[in-house]
Amino acid sequence: MAVPTITGTTISSITETTAIGCGNITASGGTIACRGIDYWKDGQNTFCSGTGFNGDVCAIAIQSDTKVIVGGVYTSYSGVSAGQIIRLNSTGSIDSSFDVGAGFNGDDVFTIAIQSDNKIVVGGYFTTFDTGSSINRIVRLNSNGSIDTGFTTVGFDNDVTALLLQSDNKIVVGGGFSTYDTGTTANYIARLCSNGTFDTGFTASFDSSIYALAPQGNKILVGGGFTTYDTGTTANYIARLCSNGTFDTGFTTGTGFDGSVCAIAIQNDGKILAAGCFTAFDGGAFCNIARLCSNGCVDNTFVVDAFINGGIQTISVQADCKIVIGGRFNGYGNILRLNSNGSIDDSWFIEDFTGFNSCVNTTAIETNNKILAGGHFTSYTYIDANHYTELNSDGTIYRIALSSTTGDTGIFITDLTGLTSNTLYHAQAFAANGDGNGYGNIVSFTTLAGGVIEVLTSTGYRFYLRTDIGDADAIEAQLQAIAIAVDNQTNANY
């Protein structure tokens, strides 16, 4: 067996016949709710979401400072109470400066939009906020999480599922509602002034719910479950409106789609990606996604060579024009990346790829081209990922989370898989309970050259980490001494 070189917290010369250290978890600040290991290649920032969320994530919005607002149908994040909305740092840790109190008291958050002044517009099915403030399906928060009292509204009578911020600070709202404030008619779409009052100059209405809004110059693209605009204009699941809300007759989609449009994204060249639950557009066969030219006609140069056997909920376009789609299509693990011409990006399919085990509701692209994903899922390619995770730009994820433990001690043992040769890695233990997250010191190790190191679950080579969990007030974790263990050995000297 090869013995690694250990200098402080750095371990080098690891081969496929080497296993590393072991230890115990102890907690003095309460029982441990979760534990695991984050690991990443050198140069890639660490991301840790602990146990993640205990319910669906429906909306992700990235601030200009890289912090992330996450909304959904959950009540906790990594064991910490969170009332359907939370702000996270780019590392996945909780931003404690964002204080929403009790949040939305169990009601759903479906959509989030961040204004240029960092105020946060939130839409959903909620009717109260924090300790009981009456807030009907829409609210604007200050950057610290408090209610913006300058946004005065009684709200909508049903759910808000889409938001669009205009450059003039007006807010276009779509959803399943029919009235606004104390009885103003607003059939599934409305525009609000910056102070929350109803914009009477916006005259648009549809016959059913709106799920997606996107800007195209000074015009507005609308997608949803509707088939009619206003009192009789045919608009099968997609339409474009002029700035005053009138129907844009220059957007010619023929017979349109034959099913709901749930997501719309605009490419840099002005072409329109539309996705949802449909099988046809203007008489041609399309499997839940199509690309349209700016005038509404189909772009036949976009050919998707994948059979997506379920609905698409979200589209995000990367800076390199590649397209990330998420939804409920098990054949591709509920997430897929396409090249700009619609073909499958084969580089996405890493070894043993299974993708997410359930629906992806929302995605967002970070400035470093990493991908945030939220949804109904609880794992990604066999790795625990409870409703929210970050993927590297190549589709990989570095995270191993162990099962929960009900005691305050436990052996912390797991396997690292798929390590690459001649590569510097960093690893960090984490643990959490109701008091918060605890993280270990970062430990580094370098694999040797000679091809991909076969560090797979079936081989039994293990990476053992020792961590101690903090004091009575908050959890802290510190990675302790690392010792050597041979293959399949369950104890080591430390």
CSV table of C-alpha atoms in Angstrom, one decimal:
chain,number,residue,atom,x,y,z
A,1,MET,CA,0.0,0.0,0.0
A,2,ALA,CA,1.2,3.5,-0.8
A,3,VAL,CA,1.4,5.9,2.1
A,4,PRO,CA,0.5,9.5,1.4
A,5,THR,CA,2.6,12.4,2.5
A,6,ILE,CA,1.0,14.5,5.2
A,7,THR,CA,2.0,18.0,5.9
A,8,GLY,CA,-0.4,19.9,8.2
A,9,THR,CA,-3.8,19.6,6.5
A,10,THR,CA,-2.4,18.7,3.1
A,11,ILE,CA,-2.3,15.1,1.9
A,12,SER,CA,-0.4,14.2,-1.2
A,13,SER,CA,0.6,11.1,-3.2
A,14,ILE,CA,-2.8,9.4,-3.1
A,15,THR,CA,-3.2,6.4,-5.4
A,16,GLU,CA,-6.0,3.9,-6.0
A,17,THR,CA,-4.6,1.7,-3.3
A,18,THR,CA,-4.7,4.4,-0.7
A,19,ALA,CA,-7.5,5.2,1.8
A,20,ILE,CA,-7.4,8.2,4.1
A,21,GLY,CA,-8.0,8.9,7.8
A,22,CYS,CA,-11.1,8.4,10.0
A,23,GLY,CA,-12.8,9.7,13.1
A,24,ASN,CA,-15.9,10.5,15.0
A,25,ILE,CA,-18.6,13.2,15.0
A,26,THR,CA,-19.4,14.6,18.5
A,27,ALA,CA,-21.9,17.3,19.3
A,28,SER,CA,-22.2,19.4,22.4
A,29,GLY,CA,-24.8,21.9,21.0
A,30,GLY,CA,-27.5,19.4,20.2
A,31,THR,CA,-28.1,16.3,18.2
A,32,ILE,CA,-26.7,16.2,14.6
A,33,ALA,CA,-29.4,16.5,11.9
A,34,CYS,CA,-27.1,15.8,9.0
A,35,ARG,CA,-23.5,15.2,8.1
A,36,GLY,CA,-21.4,14.8,5.0
A,37,ILE,CA,-18.5,15.9,2.8
A,38,ASP,CA,-18.2,18.5,0.2
A,39,TYR,CA,-15.2,18.1,-2.2
A,40,TRP,CA,-14.1,19.9,-5.2
A,41,LYS,CA,-11.2,20.3,-7.7
A,42,ASP,CA,-8.7,23.1,-7.1
A,43,GLY,CA,-10.0,26.4,-8.5
A,44,GLN,CA,-13.7,25.5,-8.0
A,45,ASN,CA,-15.4,27.3,-5.1
A,46,THR,CA,-16.9,25.1,-2.5
A,47,PHE,CA,-20.7,24.9,-2.3
A,48,CYS,CA,-22.5,23.3,0.7
A,49,SER,CA,-26.3,23.2,1.2
A,50,GLY,CA,-26.2,20.8,4.2
A,51,THR,CA,-29.4,18.8,4.3
A,52,GLY,CA,-31.0,21.3,1.9
A,53,PHE,CA,-34.7,22.1,1.9
A,54,ASN,CA,-37.5,20.0,3.3
A,55,GLY,CA,-39.8,20.9,0.5
A,56,ASP,CA,-39.9,22.0,-3.2
A,57,VAL,CA,-37.9,24.9,-4.5
A,58,CYS,CA,-39.9,26.8,-7.1
A,59,ALA,CA,-37.9,30.0,-7.7
A,60,ILE,CA,-34.3,31.1,-7.8
A,61,ALA,CA,-33.1,34.6,-8.3
A,62,ILE,CA,-29.4,35.7,-8.3
A,63,GLN,CA,-28.5,39.1,-7.0
A,64,SER,CA,-25.7,41.2,-8.5
A,65,ASP,CA,-23.5,40.4,-5.5
A,66,THR,CA,-23.9,36.7,-6.2
A,67,LYS,CA,-26.2,36.0,-3.3
A,68,VAL,CA,-29.2,33.9,-4.1
A,69,ILE,CA,-32.9,34.3,-3.1
A,70,VAL,CA,-34.7,31.0,-3.0
A,71,GLY,CA,-38.4,30.6,-2.8
A,72,GLY,CA,-40.7,27.6,-2.6
A,73,VAL,CA,-42.9,25.2,-0.6
A,74,TYR,CA,-40.5,24.5,2.4
A,75,THR,CA,-40.3,25.4,6.0
A,76,SER,CA,-36.6,24.7,6.7
A,77,TYR,CA,-33.1,24.8,5.1
A,78,SER,CA,-30.4,22.5,6.5
A,79,GLY,CA,-32.4,22.2,9.7
A,80,VAL,CA,-32.9,25.9,10.2
A,81,SER,CA,-36.4,27.4,10.1
A,82,ALA,CA,-37.2,29.2,6.8
A,83,GLY,CA,-40.7,30.4,5.8
A,84,GLN,CA,-40.8,29.7,2.1
A,85,ILE,CA,-38.1,32.3,1.3
A,86,ILE,CA,-34.4,32.6,2.2
A,87,ARG,CA,-31.2,34.3,1.0
A,88,LEU,CA,-28.1,32.2,0.6
A,89,ASN,CA,-24.5,33.1,0.1
A,90,SER,CA,-22.8,31.8,-3.1
A,91,THR,CA,-21.3,29.0,-0.9
A,92,GLY,CA,-24.8,27.8,0.0
A,93,SER,CA,-24.6,29.1,3.6
A,94,ILE,CA,-27.5,31.2,5.0
A,95,ASP,CA,-27.2,34.9,4.8
A,96,SER,CA,-28.4,36.0,8.3
A,97,SER,CA,-28.7,39.7,7.2
A,98,PHE,CA,-31.8,38.7,5.3
A,99,ASP,CA,-34.5,38.5,8.0
A,100,VAL,CA,-38.1,37.6,7.0
A,101,GLY,CA,-39.2,36.5,10.4
A,102,ALA,CA,-41.8,33.7,10.0
A,103,GLY,CA,-41.8,34.3,6.3
A,104,PHE,CA,-45.0,33.4,4.4
A,105,ASN,CA,-46.4,31.1,7.0
A,106,GLY,CA,-46.6,27.9,5.0
A,107,ASP,CA,-48.0,29.3,1.7
A,108,ASP,CA,-46.1,28.9,-1.6
A,109,VAL,CA,-43.6,31.2,-3.2
A,110,PHE,CA,-43.6,30.7,-7.0
A,111,THR,CA,-41.7,33.6,-8.5
A,112,ILE,CA,-39.0,36.1,-7.5
A,113,ALA,CA,-37.7,39.2,-9.3
A,114,ILE,CA,-34.9,41.5,-8.1
A,115,GLN,CA,-35.0,45.2,-8.9
A,116,SER,CA,-32.0,47.3,-9.8
A,117,ASP,CA,-32.2,48.9,-6.3
A,118,ASN,CA,-32.0,45.4,-4.8
A,119,LYS,CA,-35.6,45.3,-3.6
A,120,ILE,CA,-37.2,42.0,-4.1
A,121,VAL,CA,-40.6,41.4,-5.7
A,122,VAL,CA,-42.2,38.0,-4.6
A,123,GLY,CA,-45.2,36.3,-6.0
A,124,GLY,CA,-47.0,33.1,-5.0
A,125,TYR,CA,-50.1,31.8,-3.3
A,126,PHE,CA,-49.5,33.4,0.1
A,127,THR,CA,-51.9,35.7,2.0
A,128,THR,CA,-49.8,36.6,5.1
A,129,PHE,CA,-46.2,37.5,5.9
A,130,ASP,CA,-44.2,37.2,9.1
A,131,THR,CA,-46.5,37.8,12.2
A,132,GLY,CA,-49.7,38.2,10.2
A,133,SER,CA,-49.4,41.2,7.8
A,134,SER,CA,-52.1,40.7,5.1
A,135,ILE,CA,-50.2,40.2,1.8
A,136,ASN,CA,-52.2,38.7,-1.0
A,137,ARG,CA,-50.0,36.8,-3.5
A,138,ILE,CA,-47.6,39.7,-4.1
A,139,VAL,CA,-45.2,41.7,-2.0
A,140,ARG,CA,-42.0,43.7,-2.3
A,141,LEU,CA,-39.3,43.3,0.3
A,142,ASN,CA,-36.4,45.5,1.1
A,143,SER,CA,-32.9,44.1,0.7
A,144,ASN,CA,-32.8,43.1,4.4
A,145,GLY,CA,-36.0,41.1,4.1
A,146,SER,CA,-38.5,43.5,5.7
A,147,ILE,CA,-41.7,44.6,3.9
A,148,ASP,CA,-41.3,47.6,1.7
A,149,THR,CA,-44.2,49.8,2.9
A,150,GLY,CA,-43.8,52.0,-0.1
A,151,PHE,CA,-45.4,49.2,-2.2
A,152,THR,CA,-49.1,49.6,-1.3
A,153,THR,CA,-51.4,46.9,-2.5
A,154,VAL,CA,-54.2,44.6,-1.3
A,155,GLY,CA,-53.0,42.1,-3.8
A,156,PHE,CA,-54.6,39.5,-6.1
A,157,ASP,CA,-57.4,37.0,-5.6
A,158,ASN,CA,-55.4,34.0,-6.8
A,159,ASP,CA,-51.8,32.8,-7.4
A,160,VAL,CA,-49.1,34.9,-9.0
A,161,THR,CA,-46.8,32.7,-11.1
A,162,ALA,CA,-44.8,35.1,-13.3
A,163,LEU,CA,-43.1,38.5,-12.8
A,164,LEU,CA,-41.4,40.8,-15.3
A,165,LEU,CA,-39.6,44.0,-14.3
A,166,GLN,CA,-39.6,46.7,-16.9
A,167,SER,CA,-36.9,49.3,-17.3
A,168,ASP,CA,-39.3,52.1,-16.1
A,169,ASN,CA,-39.7,50.1,-12.8
A,170,LYS,CA,-43.3,49.0,-13.6
A,171,ILE,CA,-44.0,45.3,-12.9
A,172,VAL,CA,-45.9,43.0,-15.2
A,173,VAL,CA,-47.6,40.2,-13.3
A,174,GLY,CA,-49.1,36.9,-14.6
A,175,GLY,CA,-50.9,34.1,-12.9
A,176,GLY,CA,-54.3,32.5,-12.1
A,177,PHE,CA,-56.0,35.6,-10.8
A,178,SER,CA,-59.0,37.6,-12.0
A,179,THR,CA,-59.1,40.7,-9.7
A,180,TYR,CA,-56.6,43.0,-8.1
A,181,ASP,CA,-56.9,45.1,-4.9
A,182,THR,CA,-60.6,45.5,-4.0
A,183,GLY,CA,-62.2,44.4,-7.2
A,184,THR,CA,-60.3,45.8,-10.2
A,185,THR,CA,-60.7,43.3,-13.1
A,186,ALA,CA,-57.4,41.7,-14.0
A,187,ASN,CA,-57.8,38.6,-16.1
A,188,TYR,CA,-54.6,36.6,-15.6
A,189,ILE,CA,-52.3,39.6,-16.3
A,190,ALA,CA,-51.8,43.1,-14.9
A,191,ARG,CA,-49.2,45.8,-14.8
A,192,LEU,CA,-48.4,47.6,-11.5
A,193,CYS,CA,-46.7,51.0,-11.1
A,194,SER,CA,-43.6,51.1,-9.0
A,195,ASN,CA,-45.6,52.0,-5.9
A,196,GLY,CA,-47.9,49.0,-6.3
A,197,THR,CA,-50.9,50.8,-7.8
A,198,PHE,CA,-52.7,49.3,-10.8
A,199,ASP,CA,-51.6,50.7,-14.2
A,200,THR,CA,-54.8,51.5,-16.0
A,201,GLY,CA,-52.9,52.2,-19.2
A,202,PHE,CA,-52.1,48.5,-19.6
A,203,THR,CA,-55.1,46.8,-21.3
A,204,ALA,CA,-54.5,43.1,-21.6
A,205,SER,CA,-56.5,40.0,-20.6
A,206,PHE,CA,-56.5,36.3,-21.3
A,207,ASP,CA,-58.9,33.4,-20.8
A,208,SER,CA,-56.6,31.2,-18.6
A,209,SER,CA,-53.4,31.1,-16.5
A,210,ILE,CA,-50.1,32.7,-17.4
A,211,TYR,CA,-46.9,30.8,-16.5
A,212,ALA,CA,-44.1,32.8,-18.3
A,213,LEU,CA,-43.2,36.4,-19.1
A,214,ALA,CA,-40.2,37.6,-21.0
A,215,PRO,CA,-39.2,41.0,-22.4
A,216,GLN,CA,-38.4,41.5,-26.1
A,217,GLY,CA,-37.4,45.1,-26.6
A,218,ASN,CA,-40.3,47.2,-25.4
A,219,LYS,CA,-42.7,44.3,-26.0
A,220,ILE,CA,-43.8,41.4,-23.8
A,221,LEU,CA,-43.8,37.7,-24.5
A,222,VAL,CA,-46.5,35.8,-22.7
A,223,GLY,CA,-46.8,32.0,-22.3
A,224,GLY,CA,-49.3,29.9,-20.4
A,225,GLY,CA,-52.4,27.8,-20.6
A,226,PHE,CA,-54.6,30.3,-22.5
A,227,THR,CA,-56.0,30.1,-26.0
A,228,THR,CA,-57.7,33.5,-26.3
A,229,TYR,CA,-56.6,37.1,-25.8
A,230,ASP,CA,-59.2,39.6,-24.6
A,231,THR,CA,-62.7,38.8,-25.9
A,232,GLY,CA,-61.9,36.6,-28.9
A,233,THR,CA,-58.5,36.9,-30.5
A,234,THR,CA,-56.9,33.5,-30.9
A,235,ALA,CA,-53.7,33.1,-29.0
A,236,ASN,CA,-52.8,29.4,-28.5
A,237,TYR,CA,-50.5,29.3,-25.5
A,238,ILE,CA,-48.1,32.1,-26.6
A,239,ALA,CA,-48.6,35.8,-27.5
A,240,ARG,CA,-46.7,39.0,-27.8
A,241,LEU,CA,-48.0,42.3,-26.4
A,242,CYS,CA,-47.2,45.9,-27.2
A,243,SER,CA,-46.0,48.1,-24.4
A,244,ASN,CA,-49.6,49.2,-23.6
A,245,GLY,CA,-50.9,45.6,-23.4
A,246,THR,CA,-52.5,45.5,-26.8
A,247,PHE,CA,-52.1,42.3,-28.9
A,248,ASP,CA,-49.1,42.5,-31.3
A,249,THR,CA,-50.4,41.3,-34.7
A,250,GLY,CA,-46.9,41.3,-36.1
A,251,PHE,CA,-46.1,38.2,-34.0
A,252,THR,CA,-47.4,35.6,-36.3
A,253,THR,CA,-47.5,32.1,-34.8
A,254,GLY,CA,-50.0,30.5,-37.1
A,255,THR,CA,-52.1,28.0,-35.1
A,256,GLY,CA,-49.6,28.3,-32.2
A,257,PHE,CA,-48.9,25.5,-29.8
A,258,ASP,CA,-51.3,22.6,-28.8
A,259,GLY,CA,-50.4,22.7,-25.1
A,260,SER,CA,-49.2,24.9,-22.3
A,261,VAL,CA,-46.0,27.1,-22.5
A,262,CYS,CA,-44.3,27.1,-19.1
A,263,ALA,CA,-41.0,28.7,-19.9
A,264,ILE,CA,-39.7,31.4,-22.3
A,265,ALA,CA,-36.1,32.5,-22.8
A,266,ILE,CA,-34.7,35.1,-25.2
A,267,GLN,CA,-31.3,34.4,-26.9
A,268,ASN,CA,-28.8,37.2,-27.6
A,269,ASP,CA,-29.8,37.0,-31.3
A,270,GLY,CA,-33.4,37.8,-30.4
A,271,LYS,CA,-34.7,34.3,-31.1
A,272,ILE,CA,-37.2,32.9,-28.7
A,273,LEU,CA,-37.0,29.5,-26.8
A,274,ALA,CA,-40.4,28.3,-25.7
A,275,ALA,CA,-41.0,25.1,-23.7
A,276,GLY,CA,-43.7,23.4,-21.8
A,277,CYS,CA,-46.2,20.5,-22.3
A,278,PHE,CA,-46.9,20.4,-26.1
A,279,THR,CA,-46.4,18.2,-29.1
A,280,ALA,CA,-47.0,20.7,-32.0
A,281,PHE,CA,-46.5,24.2,-33.1
A,282,ASP,CA,-48.3,25.6,-36.1
A,283,GLY,CA,-49.0,22.1,-37.4
A,284,GLY,CA,-45.5,20.8,-37.0
A,285,ALA,CA,-44.3,18.2,-34.5
A,286,PHE,CA,-42.3,19.5,-31.5
A,287,CYS,CA,-41.6,17.6,-28.3
A,288,ASN,CA,-42.1,20.2,-25.6
A,289,ILE,CA,-39.5,22.7,-26.9
A,290,ALA,CA,-39.3,24.9,-30.0
A,291,ARG,CA,-37.3,28.0,-31.1
A,292,LEU,CA,-39.1,30.8,-32.8
A,293,CYS,CA,-37.8,33.7,-34.8
A,294,SER,CA,-38.4,37.2,-33.5
A,295,ASN,CA,-41.5,37.5,-35.7
A,296,GLY,CA,-43.1,34.3,-34.3
A,297,CYS,CA,-42.4,31.8,-37.1
A,298,VAL,CA,-40.7,28.6,-36.3
A,299,ASP,CA,-36.9,28.4,-36.6
A,300,ASN,CA,-36.3,25.1,-38.4
A,301,THR,CA,-32.5,25.3,-37.8
A,302,PHE,CA,-33.1,24.4,-34.2
A,303,VAL,CA,-33.5,20.6,-34.2
A,304,VAL,CA,-33.7,18.8,-30.8
A,305,ASP,CA,-32.3,15.3,-31.2
A,306,ALA,CA,-33.8,14.1,-27.9
A,307,PHE,CA,-37.2,12.6,-27.1
A,308,ILE,CA,-38.2,14.6,-24.0
A,309,ASN,CA,-40.9,12.4,-22.7
A,310,GLY,CA,-42.4,14.9,-20.2
A,311,GLY,CA,-43.0,18.6,-19.6
A,312,ILE,CA,-40.3,21.2,-19.4
A,313,GLN,CA,-40.6,23.7,-16.6
A,314,THR,CA,-37.5,25.9,-16.9
A,315,ILE,CA,-35.0,27.2,-19.5
A,316,SER,CA,-31.7,29.0,-18.9
A,317,VAL,CA,-29.3,30.2,-21.6
A,318,GLN,CA,-25.6,30.2,-20.8
A,319,ALA,CA,-23.2,32.9,-22.0
A,320,ASP,CA,-21.8,30.4,-24.5
A,321,CYS,CA,-25.4,30.0,-25.9
A,322,LYS,CA,-25.8,26.5,-24.6
A,323,ILE,CA,-29.3,25.9,-23.2
A,324,VAL,CA,-30.1,24.2,-19.9
A,325,ILE,CA,-33.7,22.8,-19.6
A,326,GLY,CA,-35.3,21.2,-16.6
A,327,GLY,CA,-38.6,19.6,-15.9
A,328,ARG,CA,-40.0,16.1,-15.6
A,329,PHE,CA,-38.4,13.9,-18.2
A,330,ASN,CA,-36.9,10.8,-16.6
A,331,GLY,CA,-35.1,9.6,-19.7
A,332,TYR,CA,-32.5,12.4,-19.2
A,333,GLY,CA,-32.6,12.7,-15.5
A,334,ASN,CA,-35.0,15.7,-15.5
A,335,ILE,CA,-32.2,18.0,-16.7
A,336,LEU,CA,-30.5,18.4,-20.1
A,337,ARG,CA,-28.1,20.7,-21.8
A,338,LEU,CA,-28.5,21.4,-25.5
A,339,ASN,CA,-26.1,23.0,-27.9
A,340,SER,CA,-27.2,26.2,-29.7
A,341,ASN,CA,-28.6,24.2,-32.6
A,342,GLY,CA,-30.7,21.9,-30.4
A,343,SER,CA,-28.5,18.9,-30.4
A,344,ILE,CA,-27.6,17.2,-27.0
A,345,ASP,CA,-24.4,18.4,-25.4
A,346,ASP,CA,-22.8,15.1,-24.8
A,347,SER,CA,-20.2,16.6,-22.5
A,348,TRP,CA,-22.9,16.8,-19.9
A,349,PHE,CA,-23.3,13.1,-19.5
A,350,ILE,CA,-20.6,12.3,-17.0
A,351,GLU,CA,-19.8,8.7,-16.0
A,352,ASP,CA,-22.8,7.0,-14.2
A,353,PHE,CA,-25.0,10.0,-14.9
A,354,THR,CA,-28.6,9.6,-13.7
A,355,GLY,CA,-29.5,13.2,-13.2
A,356,PHE,CA,-32.1,14.2,-10.7
A,357,ASN,CA,-34.6,11.7,-9.3
A,358,SER,CA,-37.6,14.0,-9.7
A,359,CYS,CA,-38.8,17.2,-11.3
A,360,VAL,CA,-36.6,20.3,-11.8
A,361,ASN,CA,-38.8,23.4,-11.3
A,362,THR,CA,-36.2,26.2,-11.8
A,363,THR,CA,-32.6,26.8,-12.9
A,364,ALA,CA,-30.3,29.8,-12.9
A,365,ILE,CA,-26.9,30.4,-14.4
A,366,GLU,CA,-24.2,31.9,-12.2
A,367,THR,CA,-21.5,34.2,-13.4
A,368,ASN,CA,-19.0,31.4,-13.2
A,369,ASN,CA,-21.2,29.3,-15.5
A,370,LYS,CA,-22.2,27.0,-12.7
A,371,ILE,CA,-25.9,26.0,-12.6
A,372,LEU,CA,-28.2,26.3,-9.7
A,373,ALA,CA,-31.2,24.0,-9.8
A,374,GLY,CA,-34.3,23.7,-7.6
A,375,GLY,CA,-37.2,21.4,-7.6
A,376,HIS,CA,-38.9,18.3,-6.2
A,377,PHE,CA,-35.8,16.1,-6.3
A,378,THR,CA,-33.8,14.7,-3.4
A,379,SER,CA,-30.7,13.4,-5.3
A,380,TYR,CA,-28.5,14.0,-8.3
A,381,THR,CA,-26.6,11.0,-9.8
A,382,TYR,CA,-26.8,9.1,-6.5
A,383,ILE,CA,-25.7,12.1,-4.4
A,384,ASP,CA,-28.0,13.6,-1.9
A,385,ALA,CA,-29.4,17.0,-3.1
A,386,ASN,CA,-32.6,17.9,-1.3
A,387,HIS,CA,-34.5,20.2,-3.6
A,388,TYR,CA,-31.6,22.6,-4.3
A,389,THR,CA,-28.0,22.2,-5.5
A,390,GLU,CA,-25.2,23.7,-7.6
A,391,LEU,CA,-23.8,21.9,-10.7
A,392,ASN,CA,-20.4,22.6,-12.1
A,393,SER,CA,-20.4,23.7,-15.7
A,394,ASP,CA,-19.7,20.2,-16.9
A,395,GLY,CA,-22.7,18.8,-15.0
A,396,THR,CA,-20.7,17.3,-12.2
A,397,ILE,CA,-21.5,17.8,-8.5
A,398,TYR,CA,-19.0,17.3,-5.6
A,399,ARG,CA,-21.0,16.4,-2.6
A,400,ILE,CA,-21.5,13.4,-0.4
A,401,ALA,CA,-24.1,13.7,2.3
A,402,LEU,CA,-24.6,10.9,4.8
A,403,SER,CA,-27.9,9.9,6.4
A,404,SER,CA,-29.2,11.7,9.4
A,405,THR,CA,-28.3,10.5,12.9
A,406,THR,CA,-30.5,10.9,16.0
A,407,GLY,CA,-27.6,10.9,18.5
A,408,ASP,CA,-24.8,13.3,19.3
A,409,THR,CA,-22.0,11.1,18.1
A,410,GLY,CA,-21.3,8.8,15.2
A,411,ILE,CA,-18.7,7.4,12.9
A,412,PHE,CA,-18.3,9.7,9.8
A,413,ILE,CA,-17.5,7.3,6.9
A,414,THR,CA,-18.3,7.6,3.2
A,415,ASP,CA,-16.8,7.1,-0.3
A,416,LEU,CA,-15.4,9.6,-2.7
A,417,THR,CA,-16.2,8.6,-6.3
A,418,GLY,CA,-14.8,9.5,-9.7
A,419,LEU,CA,-11.6,11.2,-8.8
A,420,THR,CA,-9.3,12.3,-11.7
A,421,SER,CA,-5.6,11.6,-11.8
A,422,ASN,CA,-2.9,14.3,-11.2
A,423,THR,CA,-5.5,16.6,-9.7
A,424,LEU,CA,-5.5,18.7,-6.6
A,425,TYR,CA,-8.7,18.3,-4.6
A,426,HIS,CA,-10.1,20.0,-1.4
A,427,ALA,CA,-12.5,18.4,1.0
A,428,GLN,CA,-14.6,19.8,3.9
A,429,ALA,CA,-16.8,18.0,6.4
A,430,PHE,CA,-20.1,19.5,7.4
A,431,ALA,CA,-22.8,18.8,10.0
A,432,ALA,CA,-25.9,20.6,11.1
A,433,ASN,CA,-28.7,20.7,13.6
A,434,GLY,CA,-31.4,23.2,14.5
A,435,ASP,CA,-28.8,25.7,15.7
A,436,GLY,CA,-27.2,26.0,12.3
A,437,ASN,CA,-24.5,24.6,10.0
A,438,GLY,CA,-21.0,23.4,11.1
A,439,TYR,CA,-18.1,23.1,8.7
A,440,GLY,CA,-14.7,21.5,9.1
A,441,ASN,CA,-11.3,22.9,8.0
A,442,ILE,CA,-10.5,22.4,4.4
A,443,VAL,CA,-8.2,19.5,3.8
A,444,SER,CA,-6.3,19.1,0.5
A,445,PHE,CA,-5.0,16.0,-1.4
A,446,THR,CA,-3.5,15.4,-4.8
A,447,THR,CA,-4.0,12.3,-6.9
A,448,LEU,CA,-1.2,10.7,-8.9
A,449,ALA,CA,-0.9,10.5,-12.6
A,450,GLY,CA,-1.9,7.4,-14.5
A,451,GLY,CA,-5.4,7.7,-15.7
A,452,VAL,CA,-8.7,8.1,-13.8
A,453,ILE,CA,-8.4,6.8,-10.3
A,454,GLU,CA,-11.0,4.1,-9.7
A,455,VAL,CA,-12.3,5.4,-6.4
A,456,LEU,CA,-15.8,4.0,-6.8
A,457,THR,CA,-18.3,2.7,-4.2
A,458,SER,CA,-17.7,-0.9,-5.3
A,459,THR,CA,-14.0,-0.8,-4.6
A,460,GLY,CA,-14.2,-0.1,-0.9
A,461,TYR,CA,-11.6,2.7,-0.9
A,462,ARG,CA,-12.8,5.2,1.5
A,463,PHE,CA,-12.1,8.8,2.6
A,464,TYR,CA,-12.6,9.1,6.4
A,465,LEU,CA,-13.0,12.5,8.0
A,466,ARG,CA,-13.0,13.4,11.7
A,467,THR,CA,-15.0,16.4,12.8
A,468,ASP,CA,-16.1,17.8,16.2
A,469,ILE,CA,-19.3,19.8,16.4
A,470,GLY,CA,-19.4,23.0,18.4
A,471,ASP,CA,-20.7,24.5,21.6
A,472,ALA,CA,-24.2,24.9,23.2
A,473,ASP,CA,-25.1,28.1,21.3
A,474,ALA,CA,-24.0,27.3,17.7
A,475,ILE,CA,-22.5,24.5,15.7
A,476,GLU,CA,-18.9,24.6,14.6
A,477,ALA,CA,-16.9,21.9,13.0
A,478,GLN,CA,-13.2,21.4,12.8
A,479,LEU,CA,-11.5,18.8,10.8
A,480,GLN,CA,-9.1,17.0,13.1
A,481,ALA,CA,-6.0,14.8,12.6
A,482,ILE,CA,-5.8,12.7,9.4
A,483,ALA,CA,-4.4,9.2,9.7
A,484,ILE,CA,-3.8,6.4,7.2
A,485,ALA,CA,-6.0,3.4,6.7
A,486,VAL,CA,-5.6,0.6,4.2
A,487,ASP,CA,-8.4,-0.6,1.9
A,488,ASN,CA,-11.5,-1.9,3.7
A,489,GLN,CA,-10.1,-1.1,7.1
A,490,THR,CA,-12.7,0.4,9.4
A,491,ASN,CA,-10.4,1.9,12.0
A,492,ALA,CA,-7.3,4.0,11.9
A,493,ASN,CA,-4.8,5.4,14.3
A,494,TYR,CA,-5.5,9.0,15.2
